[in-house]
Coordinates of C-alpha atoms in Angstrom, one line a residue:
Chain A
M1 CA 0.1 0.1 0.0
A2 CA 1.3 3.5 -0.8
E3 CA 2.5 5.1 2.1
R4 CA 0.2 8.1 1.8
E5 CA -3.0 6.1 1.1
Q6 CA -2.0 4.4 4.6
K7 CA -1.8 7.9 6.2
K8 CA -5.0 8.9 4.9
K9 CA -6.5 5.7 6.4
V10 CA -5.0 6.5 9.8
D11 CA -6.5 10.0 9.6
Q12 CA -10.0 8.7 8.8
R13 CA -9.6 6.3 11.5
D14 CA -8.5 9.0 14.2
E15 CA -11.7 10.5 14.1
V16 CA -13.6 7.5 14.7
E17 CA -11.6 6.3 17.6
A18 CA -12.3 9.4 19.8
D19 CA -15.0 7.9 22.1
T20 CA -14.6 3.9 22.0
L21 CA -13.4 3.0 25.6
P22 CA -16.5 2.4 27.6
A23 CA -16.6 2.3 31.4
A24 CA -16.2 -1.0 32.5
S25 CA -18.4 -0.1 35.6
E26 CA -19.4 -2.4 38.2
S27 CA -23.2 -2.4 38.8
G28 CA -23.1 -3.8 42.2
E29 CA -21.2 -3.6 45.5
K30 CA -20.5 -7.1 45.6
L31 CA -18.8 -7.0 42.3
K32 CA -17.0 -4.3 43.3
S33 CA -15.5 -5.9 46.3
D34 CA -14.9 -9.0 44.2
M35 CA -12.8 -7.1 42.0
D36 CA -10.9 -5.7 44.9
D37 CA -10.2 -9.1 45.9
L38 CA -9.0 -10.2 42.9
L39 CA -6.4 -7.3 42.4
D40 CA -5.3 -7.8 45.7
E41 CA -4.7 -11.6 44.7
I42 CA -3.1 -11.0 41.4
D43 CA -0.6 -8.2 42.8
E44 CA 1.1 -11.1 44.3
V45 CA 1.5 -12.8 41.2
L46 CA 2.2 -10.1 38.6
E47 CA 5.2 -9.5 36.9
T48 CA 7.8 -7.7 39.1
N49 CA 9.4 -5.4 36.8
A50 CA 6.7 -4.7 34.0
E51 CA 8.7 -2.6 32.0
D52 CA 11.6 -5.2 31.2
F53 CA 9.4 -8.2 30.9
V54 CA 7.3 -6.4 28.3
K55 CA 10.2 -5.2 26.4
S56 CA 11.8 -8.9 26.3
Y57 CA 8.6 -10.4 25.6
I58 CA 9.8 -10.8 21.7
Q59 CA 8.5 -13.5 19.5
K60 CA 9.4 -14.5 15.9
G61 CA 6.4 -14.0 13.4
G62 CA 4.7 -17.4 13.0
Q63 CA 1.6 -18.3 10.8
Chain B
M1 CA -24.7 -30.6 -0.2
S2 CA -23.4 -30.1 3.1
V3 CA -20.7 -32.6 4.6
P4 CA -20.2 -33.3 8.3
K5 CA -18.3 -30.7 9.7
T6 CA -15.2 -32.6 10.9
L7 CA -13.0 -29.8 12.6
G8 CA -10.0 -29.0 14.6
I9 CA -7.9 -26.3 16.0
E10 CA -4.0 -25.6 16.0
T11 CA -2.4 -23.3 18.3
E12 CA 1.0 -21.8 17.9
Y13 CA 2.2 -20.9 21.2
G14 CA 4.5 -17.7 22.5
I15 CA 7.4 -19.0 24.1
V16 CA 10.3 -17.4 26.5
L17 CA 13.3 -19.0 27.8
R18 CA 14.1 -17.3 30.9
G19 CA 17.5 -17.1 32.5
T20 CA 20.2 -17.0 29.6
D21 CA 21.5 -14.7 27.0
D22 CA 20.5 -16.2 24.2
P23 CA 17.0 -17.6 24.6
N24 CA 16.6 -19.4 21.0
P25 CA 13.2 -19.8 20.4
I26 CA 13.7 -22.8 18.3
L27 CA 15.8 -25.1 20.5
A28 CA 13.4 -24.0 23.4
S29 CA 10.2 -25.2 21.7
S30 CA 12.1 -28.5 20.6
L31 CA 13.3 -28.9 24.3
L32 CA 10.0 -28.4 25.6
I33 CA 8.5 -30.9 23.4
N34 CA 11.2 -33.5 23.9
A35 CA 11.1 -33.4 27.6
Y36 CA 7.4 -33.7 27.4
L37 CA 7.9 -36.9 25.2
A38 CA 10.6 -37.9 27.3
D39 CA 8.4 -37.9 30.6
R40 CA 5.9 -39.8 28.9
D41 CA 7.9 -42.9 28.1
P42 CA 11.2 -42.5 29.8
T43 CA 12.9 -45.7 28.3
P44 CA 15.9 -44.7 26.3
N45 CA 15.2 -44.8 22.5
A46 CA 11.7 -45.1 23.0
P47 CA 9.6 -45.0 19.7
R48 CA 8.8 -41.9 18.6
V49 CA 6.3 -41.7 15.8
S50 CA 7.3 -38.9 13.3
W51 CA 5.3 -36.9 11.0
D52 CA 4.8 -38.1 7.4
F53 CA 5.2 -35.6 5.0
E54 CA 3.9 -37.5 2.0
D55 CA 1.0 -35.8 0.4
E56 CA 1.4 -32.4 2.0
T57 CA 0.9 -29.6 -0.5
P58 CA 0.6 -26.3 1.3
A59 CA 1.1 -24.5 -1.8
R60 CA -1.9 -25.7 -3.4
D61 CA -4.2 -22.9 -3.9
A62 CA -8.2 -23.4 -3.7
R63 CA -8.8 -20.7 -6.5
G64 CA -7.5 -23.5 -8.9
E65 CA -4.2 -21.8 -9.6
T66 CA -1.2 -20.7 -7.6
P67 CA -0.9 -17.1 -8.6
L68 CA 2.5 -15.9 -9.5
H69 CA 2.6 -13.0 -6.8
A70 CA 1.9 -15.4 -4.1
L71 CA 4.7 -16.6 -2.3
A72 CA 4.3 -20.3 -1.3
P73 CA 4.2 -20.7 2.6
E74 CA 7.8 -21.0 3.5
I75 CA 8.7 -24.4 4.4
E76 CA 8.0 -25.2 7.9
T77 CA 11.0 -25.9 10.4
H78 CA 10.4 -29.5 11.4
M79 CA 12.8 -30.1 14.2
V80 CA 10.5 -32.2 16.4
N81 CA 7.5 -33.5 15.0
A82 CA 5.4 -36.2 17.2
V83 CA 2.1 -37.9 16.9
L84 CA 0.4 -38.4 20.1
T85 CA -1.8 -41.2 21.5
N86 CA -5.0 -38.7 21.4
G87 CA -4.7 -38.3 17.6
A88 CA -2.8 -35.0 17.8
R89 CA 0.2 -33.5 16.2
Y90 CA 2.8 -31.7 18.6
Y91 CA 5.9 -30.3 16.8
V92 CA 8.0 -27.1 16.6
D93 CA 6.8 -24.5 13.9
H94 CA 8.7 -21.9 12.6
A95 CA 10.0 -21.1 16.3
H96 CA 7.0 -21.8 18.1
P97 CA 5.7 -25.1 19.8
E98 CA 2.5 -25.8 18.0
Y99 CA -0.2 -28.1 19.1
S100 CA -2.9 -29.7 16.2
S101 CA -5.9 -30.9 17.8
P102 CA -7.2 -34.1 16.3
E103 CA -10.0 -34.1 14.2
C104 CA -13.2 -33.8 16.1
A105 CA -17.1 -34.1 15.3
D106 CA -18.3 -31.0 17.2
A107 CA -17.5 -28.0 18.9
R108 CA -17.9 -29.5 22.3
S109 CA -15.1 -32.3 21.6
V110 CA -12.7 -29.4 20.1
L111 CA -13.1 -27.7 23.0
V112 CA -11.9 -30.7 24.9
H113 CA -8.8 -31.4 22.8
D114 CA -7.8 -27.6 22.9
R115 CA -7.9 -27.4 26.8
A116 CA -6.2 -30.8 26.4
G117 CA -3.2 -29.4 24.2
E118 CA -3.1 -26.6 27.0
E119 CA -2.6 -29.2 29.7
I120 CA -0.1 -30.7 27.6
L121 CA 1.8 -27.7 27.5
V122 CA 1.5 -26.7 31.1
Q123 CA 3.1 -30.6 31.7
S124 CA 5.8 -29.6 29.3
M125 CA 6.8 -26.7 31.0
A126 CA 7.2 -28.8 34.3
S127 CA 8.8 -31.9 32.2
A128 CA 11.2 -29.1 30.7
G129 CA 12.0 -27.3 34.2
R130 CA 13.6 -30.7 35.3
V131 CA 16.4 -30.6 32.5
L132 CA 17.0 -27.1 32.4
R133 CA 19.8 -25.4 34.3
D134 CA 19.3 -23.8 37.6
G135 CA 17.6 -20.0 37.1
Q136 CA 16.3 -21.2 33.8
E137 CA 12.6 -21.7 32.9
I138 CA 10.5 -21.9 29.8
V139 CA 7.2 -20.3 30.0
V140 CA 4.6 -20.6 27.0
Y141 CA 1.8 -18.0 26.5
K142 CA -1.6 -18.9 24.6
N143 CA -1.6 -15.6 22.7
N144 CA -1.1 -14.3 19.4
S145 CA 0.7 -11.3 19.4
D146 CA 4.4 -10.0 21.2
G147 CA 3.1 -6.2 21.0
K148 CA 5.7 -5.5 18.7
G149 CA 4.4 -6.4 15.4
N150 CA 5.0 -10.2 15.7
S151 CA 2.0 -12.6 15.1
Y152 CA 1.7 -16.2 15.4
G153 CA -1.7 -18.0 14.7
C154 CA -4.2 -19.9 16.2
H155 CA -6.1 -22.0 13.0
E156 CA -9.1 -23.6 12.8
N157 CA -9.7 -26.2 10.0
Y158 CA -13.3 -27.3 9.0
L159 CA -14.1 -30.2 6.3
M160 CA -16.1 -28.5 3.3
D161 CA -18.0 -30.1 0.6
R162 CA -15.9 -29.7 -2.6
A163 CA -18.8 -28.9 -4.8
T164 CA -19.5 -25.4 -2.9
P165 CA -18.4 -22.9 -5.1
F166 CA -15.2 -21.1 -3.3
G167 CA -16.5 -17.4 -4.5
Q168 CA -19.6 -18.5 -2.0
I169 CA -17.0 -19.1 0.9
V170 CA -15.6 -16.2 0.3
Q171 CA -18.6 -14.1 0.5
H172 CA -20.1 -15.5 3.7
G173 CA -16.8 -16.4 5.2
I174 CA -15.7 -12.9 5.5
A175 CA -18.7 -11.6 6.8
H176 CA -18.6 -14.1 9.6
F177 CA -14.9 -13.7 10.4
V178 CA -15.0 -10.0 10.3
T179 CA -18.0 -9.7 12.7
R180 CA -17.7 -12.9 15.0
Q181 CA -14.5 -10.8 16.1
I182 CA -17.1 -9.4 18.8
F183 CA -17.2 -12.9 20.9
T184 CA -14.0 -14.5 19.7
G185 CA -11.4 -11.3 20.3
A186 CA -8.9 -12.3 23.2
G187 CA -8.3 -8.5 23.6
K188 CA -5.4 -6.9 23.4
V189 CA -3.4 -3.4 24.7
G190 CA -2.6 -1.1 21.9
T191 CA -2.3 -1.4 18.3
E192 CA 0.0 -3.2 15.9
L193 CA -1.2 -2.0 12.7
P194 CA 1.4 -0.4 10.5
G195 CA 1.4 3.7 10.3
M196 CA -0.4 3.7 13.9
N197 CA 1.3 4.6 16.9
R198 CA 1.0 1.8 19.3
D199 CA -1.1 3.8 21.9
E200 CA -3.6 5.5 19.4
I201 CA -5.8 2.8 20.8
G202 CA -5.8 2.2 24.3
F203 CA -7.6 -1.3 24.0
Q204 CA -8.9 -3.4 21.3
I205 CA -11.3 -6.5 20.8
T206 CA -8.4 -8.9 19.1
Q207 CA -5.2 -9.9 19.1
R208 CA -4.9 -10.5 15.6
A209 CA -6.9 -7.8 13.4
D210 CA -3.8 -5.7 13.0
F211 CA -2.3 -8.2 10.9
F212 CA -4.5 -8.6 8.2
E213 CA -3.9 -7.1 4.8
E214 CA -5.9 -8.8 2.2
Q215 CA -9.0 -10.4 1.6
V216 CA -8.4 -13.7 0.1
G217 CA -4.8 -15.3 -0.5
L218 CA -2.8 -18.4 0.5
E219 CA -0.1 -16.7 2.6
T220 CA -0.3 -17.3 6.3
T221 CA 3.0 -15.5 7.6
L222 CA 2.9 -11.9 5.7
K223 CA -0.1 -10.4 3.9
R224 CA -2.4 -12.4 6.0
P225 CA -5.6 -13.0 4.3
I226 CA -9.2 -12.9 5.8
I227 CA -9.8 -16.1 4.0
N228 CA -6.9 -18.3 3.3
T229 CA -7.2 -20.3 0.2
R230 CA -4.6 -23.1 1.1
D231 CA -6.1 -26.0 -0.6
E232 CA -4.7 -29.1 1.3
P233 CA -7.8 -31.5 2.3
H234 CA -5.9 -34.0 4.2
A235 CA -8.7 -36.4 2.7
D236 CA -10.3 -37.3 -0.6
A237 CA -9.6 -34.3 -2.7
R238 CA -12.7 -35.0 -5.2
K239 CA -15.1 -34.9 -2.3
Y240 CA -13.7 -32.4 0.3
R241 CA -12.1 -29.3 0.8
R242 CA -10.7 -28.2 4.3
L243 CA -11.3 -24.5 4.9
H244 CA -8.3 -23.3 6.9
V245 CA -9.1 -20.2 8.9
I246 CA -6.4 -18.1 10.0
A247 CA -8.7 -15.0 10.8
G248 CA -9.2 -16.0 14.9
D249 CA -7.6 -15.3 17.8
A250 CA -6.4 -17.9 20.6
N251 CA -8.9 -18.1 23.2
M252 CA -8.4 -18.6 27.2
S253 CA -12.0 -18.5 27.6
E254 CA -14.0 -22.3 26.9
V255 CA -17.2 -20.5 26.0
A256 CA -15.2 -18.1 23.4
T257 CA -13.2 -21.2 21.7
Y258 CA -16.8 -23.2 21.8
L259 CA -18.7 -20.2 20.5
K260 CA -15.7 -19.6 17.9
V261 CA -16.0 -23.1 16.3
G262 CA -19.4 -23.8 17.2
T263 CA -21.0 -20.8 14.9
T264 CA -18.5 -21.3 12.1
A265 CA -19.1 -25.1 11.7
I266 CA -23.0 -23.8 11.6
V267 CA -22.2 -20.8 9.3
L268 CA -20.0 -23.0 7.0
G269 CA -23.0 -25.7 7.0
M270 CA -25.5 -22.8 5.6
V271 CA -23.1 -21.8 2.9
E272 CA -22.7 -25.3 1.6
A273 CA -26.6 -25.6 1.6
G274 CA -27.3 -22.1 0.2
A275 CA -29.1 -21.1 3.1
I276 CA -27.8 -17.8 3.9
T277 CA -30.7 -15.2 3.1
R278 CA -28.8 -11.9 3.4
P279 CA -25.0 -11.5 1.8
F280 CA -23.1 -9.1 3.4
V281 CA -20.3 -7.7 1.2
F282 CA -18.5 -5.1 3.1
A283 CA -16.8 -2.0 0.8
D284 CA -13.3 -2.7 2.7
P285 CA -13.4 -5.6 4.6
V286 CA -9.6 -5.7 5.8
R287 CA -10.5 -2.0 7.2
V288 CA -13.8 -3.3 8.3
M289 CA -11.7 -6.2 10.5
Q290 CA -9.6 -3.4 12.2
D291 CA -12.6 -0.7 12.9
V292 CA -15.0 -4.0 14.4
S293 CA -11.8 -4.8 16.7
F294 CA -11.2 -1.1 17.6
D295 CA -14.9 -0.3 18.7
L296 CA -15.3 -1.6 22.2
T297 CA -19.1 -0.1 22.3
L298 CA -20.0 -2.3 19.2
K299 CA -22.3 0.8 18.4
K300 CA -20.4 1.7 15.4
T301 CA -21.5 1.2 12.0
V302 CA -19.3 0.1 9.1
A303 CA -20.0 0.2 5.3
L304 CA -21.2 -2.2 3.0
D305 CA -20.4 -2.2 -0.9
D306 CA -24.3 -0.8 -1.7
D307 CA -23.5 2.2 0.5
T308 CA -25.5 1.3 3.5
R309 CA -24.1 0.8 6.8
V310 CA -24.7 -1.9 9.5
R311 CA -23.3 -2.7 13.2
P312 CA -21.5 -6.0 13.4
V313 CA -23.7 -7.3 16.0
E314 CA -26.5 -7.0 13.3
V315 CA -24.7 -9.3 10.9
Q316 CA -24.3 -12.0 13.4
R317 CA -27.9 -11.5 14.4
S318 CA -28.8 -12.2 10.9
L319 CA -26.5 -15.3 10.6
F320 CA -27.9 -16.4 13.4
E321 CA -31.6 -16.2 12.4
D322 CA -30.7 -17.7 9.3
A323 CA -29.0 -20.6 11.5
T324 CA -32.2 -21.1 13.3
R325 CA -34.2 -21.8 10.2
F326 CA -31.5 -23.9 8.9
I327 CA -31.3 -26.2 11.8
E328 CA -35.0 -26.3 11.5
S329 CA -35.0 -27.4 8.0
H330 CA -32.0 -29.3 7.8
G331 CA -31.5 -30.5 11.2
T332 CA -27.9 -30.7 13.0
D333 CA -26.4 -33.8 11.7
D334 CA -23.5 -32.2 9.6
V335 CA -23.2 -29.3 11.9
G336 CA -22.2 -31.1 15.4
G337 CA -25.3 -32.7 16.1
P338 CA -26.9 -31.8 19.6
V339 CA -24.1 -29.6 20.4
A340 CA -24.8 -27.3 17.6
L341 CA -28.4 -26.6 19.7
D342 CA -26.5 -25.8 22.6
V343 CA -24.0 -23.7 20.4
M344 CA -27.3 -21.7 19.1
A345 CA -28.4 -21.1 22.3
R346 CA -25.0 -19.6 23.6
W347 CA -24.9 -17.5 20.5
G348 CA -28.2 -16.2 20.6
H349 CA -27.8 -15.3 24.4
T350 CA -24.1 -13.8 23.9
L351 CA -25.6 -11.7 20.8
D352 CA -28.5 -10.6 23.1
L353 CA -25.7 -9.2 25.8
L354 CA -23.5 -7.8 23.1
E355 CA -26.6 -5.5 21.8
T356 CA -27.1 -4.4 25.4
D357 CA -24.2 -4.4 27.3
P358 CA -21.1 -6.3 26.0
M359 CA -19.3 -5.9 29.8
E360 CA -22.0 -8.2 31.0
L361 CA -20.1 -11.0 29.3
A362 CA -17.1 -10.7 31.6
S363 CA -17.5 -14.3 32.3
T364 CA -17.6 -15.8 29.2
L365 CA -15.5 -13.6 26.5
D366 CA -11.8 -13.1 26.7
W367 CA -11.9 -9.5 25.5
V368 CA -14.5 -8.3 28.0
A369 CA -12.8 -10.3 30.8
K370 CA -9.5 -8.9 30.1
Y371 CA -10.6 -5.3 29.7
R372 CA -12.7 -5.4 32.9
L373 CA -9.7 -6.7 34.7
L374 CA -7.1 -4.0 33.1
S375 CA -9.6 -1.4 33.6
A376 CA -10.1 -2.0 37.4
Y377 CA -6.2 -2.2 37.8
S378 CA -5.6 0.8 35.7
E379 CA -8.4 2.8 38.2
R380 CA -6.8 1.7 41.2
H381 CA -3.4 2.8 40.4
D382 CA -4.4 5.6 37.9
L383 CA -2.6 4.7 34.9
R384 CA -3.0 5.1 31.0
W385 CA -3.0 2.7 28.7
D386 CA 0.4 3.2 27.9
D387 CA 1.6 1.9 31.1
A388 CA 4.0 -1.0 30.9
R389 CA 2.1 -2.5 33.6
L390 CA -1.1 -3.0 31.5
A391 CA 0.8 -4.3 28.4
A392 CA 2.6 -7.0 31.2
M393 CA -0.9 -7.9 32.1
D394 CA -2.2 -8.2 28.6
I395 CA 0.5 -11.0 28.2
Q396 CA 0.1 -12.5 31.6
Y397 CA -3.5 -13.1 30.9
H398 CA -2.1 -15.8 28.4
D399 CA 0.6 -17.3 30.7
M400 CA 0.1 -21.2 30.8
R401 CA 1.7 -21.4 34.3
P402 CA -1.6 -22.2 36.1
E403 CA -0.4 -20.0 39.2
R404 CA 0.9 -17.2 37.0
C405 CA -2.1 -17.2 34.4
L406 CA -4.7 -14.5 35.0
A407 CA -7.4 -15.9 32.7
R408 CA -7.4 -18.6 35.6
K409 CA -8.2 -15.9 37.9
V410 CA -10.9 -13.8 36.6
G411 CA -14.0 -16.1 37.1
L412 CA -14.4 -17.4 33.5
E413 CA -17.2 -19.9 33.2
T414 CA -16.1 -23.6 32.0
I415 CA -18.2 -25.9 29.9
V416 CA -16.0 -29.2 30.2
S417 CA -14.7 -30.9 33.1
P418 CA -11.2 -31.5 34.2
N419 CA -11.7 -35.1 34.0
E420 CA -12.6 -35.1 30.4
V421 CA -9.7 -32.9 29.6
H422 CA -7.3 -35.1 31.4
A423 CA -8.4 -37.9 29.5
A424 CA -8.2 -36.3 26.2
M425 CA -4.5 -35.7 26.8
T426 CA -3.9 -39.4 25.9
R427 CA -7.4 -40.8 24.4
P428 CA -8.4 -39.5 20.9
P429 CA -12.2 -38.4 20.1
D430 CA -14.3 -41.8 19.3
D431 CA -16.2 -40.2 16.3
T432 CA -13.5 -39.3 13.8
R433 CA -10.5 -41.1 12.1
A434 CA -8.4 -39.7 14.9
Y435 CA -9.6 -42.6 16.8
F436 CA -8.0 -45.2 14.6
R437 CA -4.6 -43.0 14.8
G438 CA -4.4 -42.7 18.4
E439 CA -5.6 -46.4 19.3
C440 CA -2.7 -47.6 16.7
L441 CA -0.5 -45.6 18.2
R442 CA -1.3 -46.2 21.8
K443 CA -1.5 -50.5 21.1
W444 CA 1.5 -50.7 18.5
P445 CA 4.0 -47.5 18.9
D446 CA 6.8 -49.9 17.8
A447 CA 4.9 -51.2 14.5
I448 CA 4.0 -47.7 13.5
V449 CA 7.2 -45.8 11.5
A450 CA 5.4 -42.7 10.6
A451 CA 1.9 -41.1 10.8
N452 CA -0.1 -38.1 9.4
W453 CA -3.8 -36.8 9.0
D454 CA -4.7 -39.2 6.2
S455 CA -2.8 -42.8 6.9
L456 CA -0.4 -44.4 9.0
V457 CA 2.6 -46.5 7.8
F458 CA 3.2 -49.9 9.4
D459 CA 6.2 -51.7 9.7
V460 CA 5.7 -55.2 11.1
G461 CA 9.2 -56.7 9.9
T462 CA 8.3 -59.3 7.2
D463 CA 6.9 -57.2 4.7
P464 CA 7.5 -53.8 2.8
L465 CA 6.4 -50.9 4.6
R466 CA 2.7 -50.6 4.7
R467 CA 0.7 -47.4 4.2
I468 CA -3.1 -47.5 5.4
P469 CA -4.9 -44.7 4.0
M470 CA -7.5 -42.7 6.2
M471 CA -8.9 -40.9 3.3
E472 CA -12.4 -40.5 5.0
P473 CA -12.3 -38.3 8.3
T474 CA -15.4 -39.6 9.1
R475 CA -14.4 -43.2 8.8
G476 CA -11.9 -45.0 11.6
T477 CA -14.1 -44.1 14.5
R478 CA -14.9 -46.3 17.2
A479 CA -18.3 -47.5 16.0
H480 CA -16.2 -48.5 12.6
V481 CA -13.1 -50.0 14.1
G482 CA -13.5 -50.5 17.8
T483 CA -14.2 -54.1 17.7
V484 CA -11.6 -54.9 14.9
L485 CA -8.8 -53.1 16.9
D486 CA -10.0 -54.9 20.3
E487 CA -10.0 -58.0 18.7
C488 CA -6.4 -58.0 17.0
D489 CA -3.1 -58.6 18.9
T490 CA -0.9 -57.8 16.8
P491 CA -0.2 -55.1 13.8
L492 CA 0.1 -57.8 11.3
E493 CA -3.4 -59.6 12.4
L494 CA -5.0 -56.0 11.7
L495 CA -3.4 -55.4 8.4
E496 CA -4.9 -58.7 7.2
R497 CA -8.4 -58.0 8.7
L498 CA -8.2 -54.7 6.9
S499 CA -7.0 -56.0 3.4
G500 CA -9.5 -59.1 3.9

């Protein structure tokens, strides 16, 4: 694809993207506290140095 | 005319070797698989049934010719290539461990075997851990992207009637593959679309949409097409084609995997029967694939080639309504039997919630579960979407180590039982030719020198090698050959019974 064409496409996309992220809001208190518990729990297992981990996660392209 | 939708899933896993300066992924993949095989049968020089490449034609094109501009898929690097007693193939492809499920007869069976593949990878990591140096670890990830523009696939395969015009498959296949993303997507932080900055999109529905550049084509590793034309049926080519679908994400959610293959089997059955009443032809399908993936609200419309616009969920609703009528008139025999009825119920329910509030699907759809988790985390820590912690959680959602895997912690609904999954790690499905392959391998591993999807090669010592063709995917089931296999004590007896 010609570079200019790609660029144009991208510009068009920008307008569409303005409001795409919906609120993942929790309806009930129960759900909210479940999510709090989950966040506490996963804090224990999350990769400790996120930046290095993400940087070093490099894969060869496959199919 | 429709044919039974024999189907399967093949998954390339991401792989990391930690604790070394030279994390060669090909060697790591080989070590991972070899360690698993050695643990299954620790006797030195245990027989390893290897893959047989006779009859493989990955460069043949379903459009009838191989276009000059289409590069043939690159020759796969086959360092380790094993056939398992569950009928699956476990091997190194490119620089990834790949697990190809056995042929299955319905979506539930595929799900059981896809899950069995995951557990085989889990056991493989443990086996590898016992032979690696201190401080080293192999970790595999069931995702499709490294966030840096490199993608690896989760492909589906469906048996189809050779007589169905390929153009029909292209037209309706694109409509389904582009819009089913709203329930098959595994979710991804950022975008890798060429020409866009990674953080221009906070979060998108799929891992794969960024990597598609063509509507139709033969490639799988570059210029990926929405419809792949590889024409390699692994079955009687006069009767069948195998539709090789490369446009999906690898799913952690059982419901997502089940819906992905279950709805596709039904849609392809409808294509064969000419039962789709409203065709949807997009003005720019590749662009639509990406726009659908970028719109988490599912409210935006995409352009059809007649200048009208439609929401992706409306396309799915139309296919669902056609499917309801199709099953009433044609039954479910060719699209998964009673399982198809359950697929229909879940499909309808999922579309209802996608219409009203997609966030209600956090216990069944990967992208919703991941989005909900990452949103809550970023709210707690006041993060922007380009924060490395969210990118790390995105990858870790797919971490196959059970204690690290975030997908295992978010409360996803399950469909199949751990016992079924455990059994499927070593036992084939009863109701396809995988039964014959797997059972022969289990009973007589010493006598089988090679295997592939459509044949087994025996060496019984006295005769020249004997190839048993299995060109009918629906034959070789327990119902067909179970008694014969039970009654034969030696492979020679089996060969005599089969030729007699």
